Short mmCIF file of C-alpha atoms in Angstrom, two decimals:
data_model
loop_
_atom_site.label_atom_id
_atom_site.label_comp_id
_atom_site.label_asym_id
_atom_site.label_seq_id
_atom_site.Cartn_x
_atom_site.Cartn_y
_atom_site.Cartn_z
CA UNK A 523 -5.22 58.05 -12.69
CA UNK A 524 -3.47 55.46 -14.68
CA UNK A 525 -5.80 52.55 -15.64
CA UNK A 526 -3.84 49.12 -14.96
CA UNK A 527 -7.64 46.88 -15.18
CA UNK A 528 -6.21 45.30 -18.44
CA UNK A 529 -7.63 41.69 -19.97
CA UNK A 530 -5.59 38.68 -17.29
CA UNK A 531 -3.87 36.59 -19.98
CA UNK A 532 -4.50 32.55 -19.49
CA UNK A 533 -0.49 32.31 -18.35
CA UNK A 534 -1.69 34.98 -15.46
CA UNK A 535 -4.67 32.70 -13.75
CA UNK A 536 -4.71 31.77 -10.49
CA UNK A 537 -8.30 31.29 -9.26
CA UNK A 538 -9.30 28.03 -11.20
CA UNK A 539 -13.01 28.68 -10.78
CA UNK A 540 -13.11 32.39 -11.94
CA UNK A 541 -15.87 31.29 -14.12
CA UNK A 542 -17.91 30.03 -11.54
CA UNK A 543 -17.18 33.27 -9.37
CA UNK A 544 -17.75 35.85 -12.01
CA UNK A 545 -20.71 34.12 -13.22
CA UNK A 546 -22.37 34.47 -9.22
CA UNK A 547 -21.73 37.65 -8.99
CA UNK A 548 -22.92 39.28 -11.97
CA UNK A 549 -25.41 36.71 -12.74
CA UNK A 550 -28.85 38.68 -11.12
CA UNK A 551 -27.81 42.24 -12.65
CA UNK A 552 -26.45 40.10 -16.28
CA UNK A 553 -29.99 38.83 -16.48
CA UNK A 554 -31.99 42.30 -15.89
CA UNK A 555 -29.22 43.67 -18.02
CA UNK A 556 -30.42 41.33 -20.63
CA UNK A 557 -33.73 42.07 -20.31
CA UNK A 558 -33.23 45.69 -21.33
CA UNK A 559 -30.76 45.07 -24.34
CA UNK A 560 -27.88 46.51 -21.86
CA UNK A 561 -25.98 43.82 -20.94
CA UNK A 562 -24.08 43.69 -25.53
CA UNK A 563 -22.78 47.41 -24.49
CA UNK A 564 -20.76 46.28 -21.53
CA UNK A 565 -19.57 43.08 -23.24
CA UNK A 566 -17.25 42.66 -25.95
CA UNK A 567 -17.49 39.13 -26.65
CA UNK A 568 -21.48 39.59 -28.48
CA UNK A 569 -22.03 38.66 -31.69
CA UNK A 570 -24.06 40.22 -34.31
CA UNK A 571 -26.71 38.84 -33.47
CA UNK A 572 -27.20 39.55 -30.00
CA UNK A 573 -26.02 43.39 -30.99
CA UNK A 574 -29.43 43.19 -33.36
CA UNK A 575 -31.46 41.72 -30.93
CA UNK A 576 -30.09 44.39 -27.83
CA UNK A 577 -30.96 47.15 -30.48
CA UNK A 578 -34.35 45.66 -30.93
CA UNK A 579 -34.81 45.57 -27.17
CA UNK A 580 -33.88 49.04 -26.38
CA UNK A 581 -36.24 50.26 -28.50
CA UNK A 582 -38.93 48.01 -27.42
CA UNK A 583 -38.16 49.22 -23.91
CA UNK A 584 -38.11 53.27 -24.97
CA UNK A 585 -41.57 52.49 -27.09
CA UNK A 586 -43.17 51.18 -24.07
CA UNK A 587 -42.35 53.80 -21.70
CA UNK A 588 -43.21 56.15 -24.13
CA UNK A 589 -46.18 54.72 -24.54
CA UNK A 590 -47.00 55.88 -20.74
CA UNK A 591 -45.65 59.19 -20.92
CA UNK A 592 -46.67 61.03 -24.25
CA UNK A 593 -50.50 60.19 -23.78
CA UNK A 594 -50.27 60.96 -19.72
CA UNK A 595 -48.13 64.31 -20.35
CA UNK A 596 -50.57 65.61 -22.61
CA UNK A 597 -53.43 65.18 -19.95
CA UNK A 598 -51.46 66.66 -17.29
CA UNK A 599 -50.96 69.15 -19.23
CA UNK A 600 -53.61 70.04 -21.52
CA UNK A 601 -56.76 68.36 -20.10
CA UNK A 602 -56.84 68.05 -16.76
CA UNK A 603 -57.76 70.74 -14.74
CA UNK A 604 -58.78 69.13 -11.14
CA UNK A 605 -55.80 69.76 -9.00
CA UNK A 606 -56.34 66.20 -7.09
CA UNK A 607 -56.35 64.44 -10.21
CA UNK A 608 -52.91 66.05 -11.38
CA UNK A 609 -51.43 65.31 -8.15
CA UNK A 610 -53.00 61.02 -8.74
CA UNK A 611 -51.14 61.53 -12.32
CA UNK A 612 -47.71 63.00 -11.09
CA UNK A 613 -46.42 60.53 -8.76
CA UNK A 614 -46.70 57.51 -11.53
CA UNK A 615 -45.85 59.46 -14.46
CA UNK A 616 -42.83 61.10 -13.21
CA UNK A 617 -41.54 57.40 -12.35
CA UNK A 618 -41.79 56.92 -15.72
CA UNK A 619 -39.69 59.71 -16.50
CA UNK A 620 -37.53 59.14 -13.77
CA UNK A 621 -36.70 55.30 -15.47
CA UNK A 622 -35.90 56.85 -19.05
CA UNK A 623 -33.38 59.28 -17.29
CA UNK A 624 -32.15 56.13 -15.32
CA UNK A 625 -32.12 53.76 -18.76
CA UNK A 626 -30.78 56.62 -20.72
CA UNK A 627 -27.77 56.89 -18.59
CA UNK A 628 -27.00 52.77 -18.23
CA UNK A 629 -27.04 53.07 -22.25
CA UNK A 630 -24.84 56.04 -22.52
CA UNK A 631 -22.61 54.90 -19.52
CA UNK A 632 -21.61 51.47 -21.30
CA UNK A 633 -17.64 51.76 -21.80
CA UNK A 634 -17.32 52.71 -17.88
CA UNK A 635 -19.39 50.55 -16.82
CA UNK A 636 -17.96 47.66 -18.75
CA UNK A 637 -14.40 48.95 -17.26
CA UNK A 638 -15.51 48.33 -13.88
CA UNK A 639 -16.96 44.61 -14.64
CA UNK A 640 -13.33 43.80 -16.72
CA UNK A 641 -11.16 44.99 -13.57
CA UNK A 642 -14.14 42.58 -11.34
CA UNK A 643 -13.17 39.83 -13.50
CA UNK A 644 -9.90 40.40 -13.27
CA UNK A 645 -9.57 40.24 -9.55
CA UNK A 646 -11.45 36.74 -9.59
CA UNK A 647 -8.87 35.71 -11.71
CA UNK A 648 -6.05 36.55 -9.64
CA UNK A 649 -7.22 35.48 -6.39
CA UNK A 650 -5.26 32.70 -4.85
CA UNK A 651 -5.71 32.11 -1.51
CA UNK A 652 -8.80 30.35 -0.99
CA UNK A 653 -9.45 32.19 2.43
CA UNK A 654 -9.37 35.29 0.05
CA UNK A 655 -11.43 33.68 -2.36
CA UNK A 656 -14.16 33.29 0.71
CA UNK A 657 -13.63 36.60 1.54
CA UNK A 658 -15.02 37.61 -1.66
CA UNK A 659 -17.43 34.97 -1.94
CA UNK A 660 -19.19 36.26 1.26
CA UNK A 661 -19.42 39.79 -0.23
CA UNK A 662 -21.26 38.55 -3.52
CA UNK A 663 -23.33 37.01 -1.24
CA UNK A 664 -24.10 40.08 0.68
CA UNK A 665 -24.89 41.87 -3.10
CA UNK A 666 -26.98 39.13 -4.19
CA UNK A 667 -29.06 39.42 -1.02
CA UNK A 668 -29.31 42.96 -1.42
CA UNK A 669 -30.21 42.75 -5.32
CA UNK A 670 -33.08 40.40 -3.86
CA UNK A 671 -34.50 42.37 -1.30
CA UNK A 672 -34.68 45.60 -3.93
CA UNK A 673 -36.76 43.59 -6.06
CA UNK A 674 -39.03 42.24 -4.06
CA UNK A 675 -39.66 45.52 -2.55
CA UNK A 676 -39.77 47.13 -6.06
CA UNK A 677 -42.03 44.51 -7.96
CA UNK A 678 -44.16 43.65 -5.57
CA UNK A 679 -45.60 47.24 -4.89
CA UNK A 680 -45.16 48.09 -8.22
CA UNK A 681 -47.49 45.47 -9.52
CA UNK A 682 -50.01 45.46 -6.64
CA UNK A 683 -50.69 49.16 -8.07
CA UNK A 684 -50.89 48.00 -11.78
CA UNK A 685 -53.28 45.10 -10.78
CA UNK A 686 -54.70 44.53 -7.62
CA UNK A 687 -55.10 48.47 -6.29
CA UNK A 688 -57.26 49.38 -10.14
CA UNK A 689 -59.18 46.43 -9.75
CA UNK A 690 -60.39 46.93 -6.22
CA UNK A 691 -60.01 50.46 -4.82
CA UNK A 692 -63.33 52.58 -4.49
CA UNK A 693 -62.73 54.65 -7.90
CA UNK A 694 -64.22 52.63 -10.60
CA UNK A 695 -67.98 54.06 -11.08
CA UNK A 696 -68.20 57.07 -13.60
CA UNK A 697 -71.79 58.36 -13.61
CA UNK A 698 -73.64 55.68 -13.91
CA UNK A 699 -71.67 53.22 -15.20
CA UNK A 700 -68.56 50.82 -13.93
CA UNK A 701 -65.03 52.26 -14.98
CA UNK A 702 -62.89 49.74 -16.35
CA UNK A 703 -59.36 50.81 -14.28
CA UNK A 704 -55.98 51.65 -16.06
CA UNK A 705 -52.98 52.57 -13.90
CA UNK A 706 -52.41 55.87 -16.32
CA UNK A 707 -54.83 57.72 -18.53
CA UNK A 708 -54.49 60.19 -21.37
CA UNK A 709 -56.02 58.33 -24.14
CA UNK A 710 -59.57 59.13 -24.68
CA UNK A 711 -58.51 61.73 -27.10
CA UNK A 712 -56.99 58.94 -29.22
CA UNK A 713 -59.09 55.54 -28.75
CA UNK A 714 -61.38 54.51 -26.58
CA UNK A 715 -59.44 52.28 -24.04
CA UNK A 716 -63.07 51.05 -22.25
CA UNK A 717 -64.30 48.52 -25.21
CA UNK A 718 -62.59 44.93 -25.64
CA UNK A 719 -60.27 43.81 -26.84
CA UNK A 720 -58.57 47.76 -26.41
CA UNK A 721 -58.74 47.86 -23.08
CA UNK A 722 -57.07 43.96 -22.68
CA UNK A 723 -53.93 45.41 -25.15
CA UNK A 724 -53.63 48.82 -22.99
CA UNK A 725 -53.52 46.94 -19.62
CA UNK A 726 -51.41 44.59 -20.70
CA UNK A 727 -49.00 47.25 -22.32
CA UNK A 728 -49.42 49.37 -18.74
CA UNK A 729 -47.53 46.12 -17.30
CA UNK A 730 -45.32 45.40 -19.63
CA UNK A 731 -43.79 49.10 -19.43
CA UNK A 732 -43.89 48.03 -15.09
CA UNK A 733 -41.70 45.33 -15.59
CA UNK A 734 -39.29 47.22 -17.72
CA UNK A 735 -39.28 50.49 -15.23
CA UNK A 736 -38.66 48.36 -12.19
CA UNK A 737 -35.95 46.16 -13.60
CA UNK A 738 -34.28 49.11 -14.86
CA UNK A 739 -34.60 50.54 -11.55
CA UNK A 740 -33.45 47.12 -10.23
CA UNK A 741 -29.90 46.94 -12.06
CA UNK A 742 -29.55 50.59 -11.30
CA UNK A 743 -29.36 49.38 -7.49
CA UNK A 744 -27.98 45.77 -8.10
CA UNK A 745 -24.93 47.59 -9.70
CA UNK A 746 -23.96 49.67 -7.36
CA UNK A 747 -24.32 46.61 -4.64
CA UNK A 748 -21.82 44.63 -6.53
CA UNK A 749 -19.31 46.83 -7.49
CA UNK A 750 -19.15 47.91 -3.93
CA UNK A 751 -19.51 44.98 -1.82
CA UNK A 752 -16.88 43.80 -4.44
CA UNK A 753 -14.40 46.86 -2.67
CA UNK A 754 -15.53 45.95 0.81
CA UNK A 755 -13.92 42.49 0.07
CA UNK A 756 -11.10 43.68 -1.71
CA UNK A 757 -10.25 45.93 1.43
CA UNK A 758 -11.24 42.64 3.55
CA UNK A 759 -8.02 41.29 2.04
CA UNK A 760 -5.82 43.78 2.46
CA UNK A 761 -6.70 43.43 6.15
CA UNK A 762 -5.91 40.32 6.56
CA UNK A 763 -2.86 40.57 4.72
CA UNK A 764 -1.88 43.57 7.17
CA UNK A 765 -2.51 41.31 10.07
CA UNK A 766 -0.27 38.73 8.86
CA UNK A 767 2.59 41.58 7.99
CA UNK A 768 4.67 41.29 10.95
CA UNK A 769 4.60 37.22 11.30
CA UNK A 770 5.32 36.84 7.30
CA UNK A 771 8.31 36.50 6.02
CA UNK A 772 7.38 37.54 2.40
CA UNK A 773 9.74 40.64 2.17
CA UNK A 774 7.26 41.53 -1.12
CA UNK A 775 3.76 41.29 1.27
CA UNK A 776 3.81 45.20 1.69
CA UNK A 777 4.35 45.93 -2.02
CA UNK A 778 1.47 43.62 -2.97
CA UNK A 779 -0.67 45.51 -0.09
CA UNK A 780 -0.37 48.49 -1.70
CA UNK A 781 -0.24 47.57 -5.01
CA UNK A 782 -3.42 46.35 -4.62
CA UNK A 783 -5.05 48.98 -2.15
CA UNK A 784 -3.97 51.44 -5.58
CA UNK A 785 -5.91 48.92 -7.42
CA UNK A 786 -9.00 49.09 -5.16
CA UNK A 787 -8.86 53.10 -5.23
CA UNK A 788 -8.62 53.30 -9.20
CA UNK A 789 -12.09 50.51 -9.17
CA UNK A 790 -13.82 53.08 -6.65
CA UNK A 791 -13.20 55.89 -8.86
CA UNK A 792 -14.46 54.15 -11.99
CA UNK A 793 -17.96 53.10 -9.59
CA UNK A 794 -18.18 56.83 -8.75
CA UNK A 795 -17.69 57.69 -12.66
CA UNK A 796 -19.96 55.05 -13.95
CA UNK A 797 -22.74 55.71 -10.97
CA UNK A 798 -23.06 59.56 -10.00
CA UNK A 799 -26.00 60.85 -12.61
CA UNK A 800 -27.72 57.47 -11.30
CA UNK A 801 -27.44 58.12 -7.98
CA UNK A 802 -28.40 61.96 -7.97
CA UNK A 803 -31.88 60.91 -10.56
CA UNK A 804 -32.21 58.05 -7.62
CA UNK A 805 -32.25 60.85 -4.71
CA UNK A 806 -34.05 63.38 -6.41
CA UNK A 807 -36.76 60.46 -7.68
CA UNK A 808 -36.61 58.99 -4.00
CA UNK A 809 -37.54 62.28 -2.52
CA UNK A 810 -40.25 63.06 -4.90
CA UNK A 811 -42.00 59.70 -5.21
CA UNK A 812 -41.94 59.84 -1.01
CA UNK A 813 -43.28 63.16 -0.83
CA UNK A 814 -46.12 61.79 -3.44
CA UNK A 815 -46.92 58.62 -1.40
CA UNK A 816 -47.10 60.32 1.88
CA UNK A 817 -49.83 62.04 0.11
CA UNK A 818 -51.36 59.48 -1.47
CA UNK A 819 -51.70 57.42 2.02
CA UNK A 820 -53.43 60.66 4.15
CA UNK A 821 -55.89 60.99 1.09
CA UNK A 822 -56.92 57.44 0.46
CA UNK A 823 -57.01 57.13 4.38
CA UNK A 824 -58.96 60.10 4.60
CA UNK A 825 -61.35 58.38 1.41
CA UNK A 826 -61.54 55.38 3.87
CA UNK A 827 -60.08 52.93 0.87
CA UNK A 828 -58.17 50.45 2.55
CA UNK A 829 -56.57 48.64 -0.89
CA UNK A 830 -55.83 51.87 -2.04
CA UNK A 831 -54.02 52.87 1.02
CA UNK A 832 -52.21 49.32 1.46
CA UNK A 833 -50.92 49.83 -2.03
CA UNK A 834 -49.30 53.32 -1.79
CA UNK A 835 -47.89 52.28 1.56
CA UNK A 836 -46.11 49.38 0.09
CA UNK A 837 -45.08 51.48 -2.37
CA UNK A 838 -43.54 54.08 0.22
CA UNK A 839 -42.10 51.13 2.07
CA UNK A 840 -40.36 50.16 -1.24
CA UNK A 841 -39.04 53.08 -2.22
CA UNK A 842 -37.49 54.09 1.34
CA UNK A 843 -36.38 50.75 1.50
CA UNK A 844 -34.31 51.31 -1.92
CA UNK A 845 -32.88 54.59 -1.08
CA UNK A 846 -31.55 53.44 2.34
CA UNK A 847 -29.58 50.73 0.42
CA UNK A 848 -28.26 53.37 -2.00
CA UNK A 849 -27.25 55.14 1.26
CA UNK A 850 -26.33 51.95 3.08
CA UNK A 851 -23.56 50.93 0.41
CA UNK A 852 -22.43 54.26 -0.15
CA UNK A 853 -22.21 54.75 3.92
CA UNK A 854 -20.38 50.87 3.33
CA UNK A 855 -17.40 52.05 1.09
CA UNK A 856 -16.33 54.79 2.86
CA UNK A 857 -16.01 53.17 5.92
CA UNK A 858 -14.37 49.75 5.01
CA UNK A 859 -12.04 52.01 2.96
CA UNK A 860 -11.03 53.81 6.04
CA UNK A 861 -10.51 50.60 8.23
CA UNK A 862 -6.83 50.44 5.74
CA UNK A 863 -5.66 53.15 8.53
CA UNK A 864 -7.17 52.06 11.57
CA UNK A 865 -5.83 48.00 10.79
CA UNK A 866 -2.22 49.89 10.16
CA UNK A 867 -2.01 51.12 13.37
CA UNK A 868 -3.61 48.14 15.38
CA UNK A 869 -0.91 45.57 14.40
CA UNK A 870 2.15 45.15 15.97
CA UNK A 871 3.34 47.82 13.52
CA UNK A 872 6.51 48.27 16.55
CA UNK A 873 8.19 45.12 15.94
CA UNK A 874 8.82 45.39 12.48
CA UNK A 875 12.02 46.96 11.06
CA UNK A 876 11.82 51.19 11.33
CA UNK A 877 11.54 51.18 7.13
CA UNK A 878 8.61 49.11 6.81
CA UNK A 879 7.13 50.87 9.97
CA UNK A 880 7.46 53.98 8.11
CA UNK A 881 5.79 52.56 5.20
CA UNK A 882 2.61 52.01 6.87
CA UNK A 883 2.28 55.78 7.26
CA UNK A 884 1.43 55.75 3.72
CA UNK A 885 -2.01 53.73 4.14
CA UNK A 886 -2.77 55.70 6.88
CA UNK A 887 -2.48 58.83 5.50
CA UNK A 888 -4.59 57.47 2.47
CA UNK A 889 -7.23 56.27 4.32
CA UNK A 890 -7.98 59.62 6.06
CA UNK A 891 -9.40 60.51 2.24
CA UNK A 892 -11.66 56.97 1.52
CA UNK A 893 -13.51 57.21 -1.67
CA UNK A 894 -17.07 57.91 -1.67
CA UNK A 895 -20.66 57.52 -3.53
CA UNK A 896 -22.04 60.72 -4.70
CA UNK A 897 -25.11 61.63 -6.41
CA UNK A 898 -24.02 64.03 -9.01
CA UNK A 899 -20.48 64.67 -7.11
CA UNK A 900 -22.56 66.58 -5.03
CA UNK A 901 -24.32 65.12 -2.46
CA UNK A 902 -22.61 62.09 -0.43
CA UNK A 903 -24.35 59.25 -0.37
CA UNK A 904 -24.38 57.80 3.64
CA UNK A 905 -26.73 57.14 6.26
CA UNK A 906 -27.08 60.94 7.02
CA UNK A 907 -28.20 61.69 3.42
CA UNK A 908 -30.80 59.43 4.02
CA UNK A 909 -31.95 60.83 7.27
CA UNK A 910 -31.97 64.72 5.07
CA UNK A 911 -34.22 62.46 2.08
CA UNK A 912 -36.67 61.39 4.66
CA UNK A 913 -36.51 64.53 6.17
CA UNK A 914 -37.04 66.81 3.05
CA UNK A 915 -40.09 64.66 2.04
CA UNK A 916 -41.78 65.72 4.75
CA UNK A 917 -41.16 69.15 4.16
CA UNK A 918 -42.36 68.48 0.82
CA UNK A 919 -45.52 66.50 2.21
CA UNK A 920 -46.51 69.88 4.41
CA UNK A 921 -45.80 72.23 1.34
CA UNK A 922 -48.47 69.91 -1.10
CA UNK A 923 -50.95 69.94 1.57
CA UNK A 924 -51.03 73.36 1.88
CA UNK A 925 -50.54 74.12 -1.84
CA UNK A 926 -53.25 71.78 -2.40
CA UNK A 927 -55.95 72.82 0.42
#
């Protein structure tokens, strides 16, 4: 498809407060995207400076993962023998992997990305109507909401592992001495992480490299929630601009419909462009990482280590939580894309002239084919793939207890 999200010139602005608008809707993922020295390769307007320091960034962020994985891979691999305590390595080491996949593909995905957030701007530029403006408003609204309740779900069981689940679950005596706790291990070999001030620098390292995995995780999600409640409004004012077809007398009202509806298809296809290898390392992750919990809760239950078991069920809680979004706003853009049809046939459609009535078969027939969110253009992301993720943990759950037994 022909790309028409150009740069709106200053002669072309309608919406006096597009700066305002842009800035509240892209202002939660703009600062994690910050953060993680993303946010220079979706703008053009950075300066050298802020180029150095997004360079400096990324690597910090790569160095500190790394810093997990390399030391805890080797263990897996190499050292550890006890089948329990590979299965207590796996489900926090492959998050780690799972957020380098995720960060590698935000990196390498810049110039679509940064096409989807120019043809945002440039429908908060053109936006006139201030009912339409509302429209939109409400639907950043919803996004920001959803960004918030991702990352509360994400950091706070997240940390409560890093701190408060190594400080006072059951597993900290050794022999005959007190184990100083460290959310990931692998580095006897190299230093010994038990004597001051090493320990202090490795903890402190285990949560920096937290923070970076769950924001990374965080604008993976927040992304996706405002590109597509972003649609859902777009559609919104389509609708109403359907409603109001057969009173207006604005013989140029259908052309602008679908004009626009075009517009709104082209932006979906760029979401599912810039978001499908996310989305399929967020199911496959999802489903793992459940599977993983689930065991973690019947063991520490079965241990009798109530912290322990509090912590990996917050964590379970968080990460079903954050796939049911991915689901819910993939289940969201189909279906307000397919209301175009259904709002062309409930208006008065029969007292407009037979032409225009003809016309509307067009969005109807459109509509039958809405876009959708895939993970990896090959699973569909809606409330039933959810159901199949929660579903195939389980499976997963019985197959590791009997592989395991």
């Amino acid at each position: 498809m022909y790309d028409r999200s150009y740069t709106i010139g200053d002669d072309q602005l309608k919406n006096n407060h597009y700066q305002n608008d842009i800035n509240y809707t892209l202002q939660m993922c703009q600062w994690l995207l910050k953060l993680i020295g993303i946010w220079p390769l979706l703008n053009n307007h950075t300066s050298r400076l802020e180029q150095l320091l997004s360079i400096v960034l990324m690597i910090t962020c790569y160095s500190s993962i790394f810093f997990i994985i390399l030391p805890s891979g080797h263990h897996f691999f190499f050292v550890e023998k006890n089948l329990y305590m590979k299965m207590k390595m796996l489900g926090p080491v492959s998050f780690c992997v799972f957020a380098t996949v995720k960060y590698s593909y935000l990196a390498r995905k810049g110039a679509f990305l940064q096409r989807c957030i120019r043809q945002l701007k440039n429908d908060w530029k053109r936006v006139e109507d201030p009912s339409h403006r509302a429209i939109m408003l409400k639907y950043a609204g919803i996004s920001r909401k959803l960004i918030t309740m991702c990352a509360v779900f994400i950091y706070t069981g997240g940390m409560s592992y890093h701190t408060v689940a190594q400080f006072l679950s059951k597993e900290r005596t050794r022999e005959n001495y007190t184990v100083r706790p460290l959310a990931y291990i692998g580095y006897d070999p190299f230093f010994d992480t038990q004597s001051s001030p090493t320990y202090e620098i490795v903890f402190f390292l285990h949560c920096f490299a937290a923070m970076i995995m769950y924001s990374i995780t965080t604008v993976a999600y927040g992304l996706a929630a405002v590109f597509v409640t972003h649609v859902c409004g777009q559609i919104q004012i389509q609708i109403a601009r359907l409603q109001n077809l057969v009173e207006s007398k604005d013989r140029d009202l259908f052309s602008v419909i679908v004009h626009d509806h075009a517009e709104t298809l082209r932006f979906s296809k760029n979401i599912e462009d810039a978001l499908y290898q996310i989305c399929l390392t967020e199911i496959v992750e999802c489903t793992i990482c459940m599977c993983i919990l689930e065991y973690y809760c019947l063991m520490e239950w079965a241990n009798s280590d109530l912290i322990a078991t509090l912590t990996y069920m917050t964590l379970l809680t968080s990460f079903t939580f954050n796939i049911f979004i991915f689901c819910y706003i993939g289940e969201l853009l189909t279906e307000q894309c397919s209301q175009i049809g259904t709002t062309s046939y409930e208006i008065e459609w029969y007292q407009l002239p037979a032409k225009r009535a003809y016309d509307l078969i067009l969005l109807i027939s459109i509509s039958q084919y809405p876009p959708k969110l895939t993970a990896g253009k090959i699973i569909e992301l809606s409330l039933n793939t959810f159901s199949s993720v929660a579903k195939t943990s389980l499976v997963y759950l019985n197959l590791l207890q009997t592989v395991t037994d």
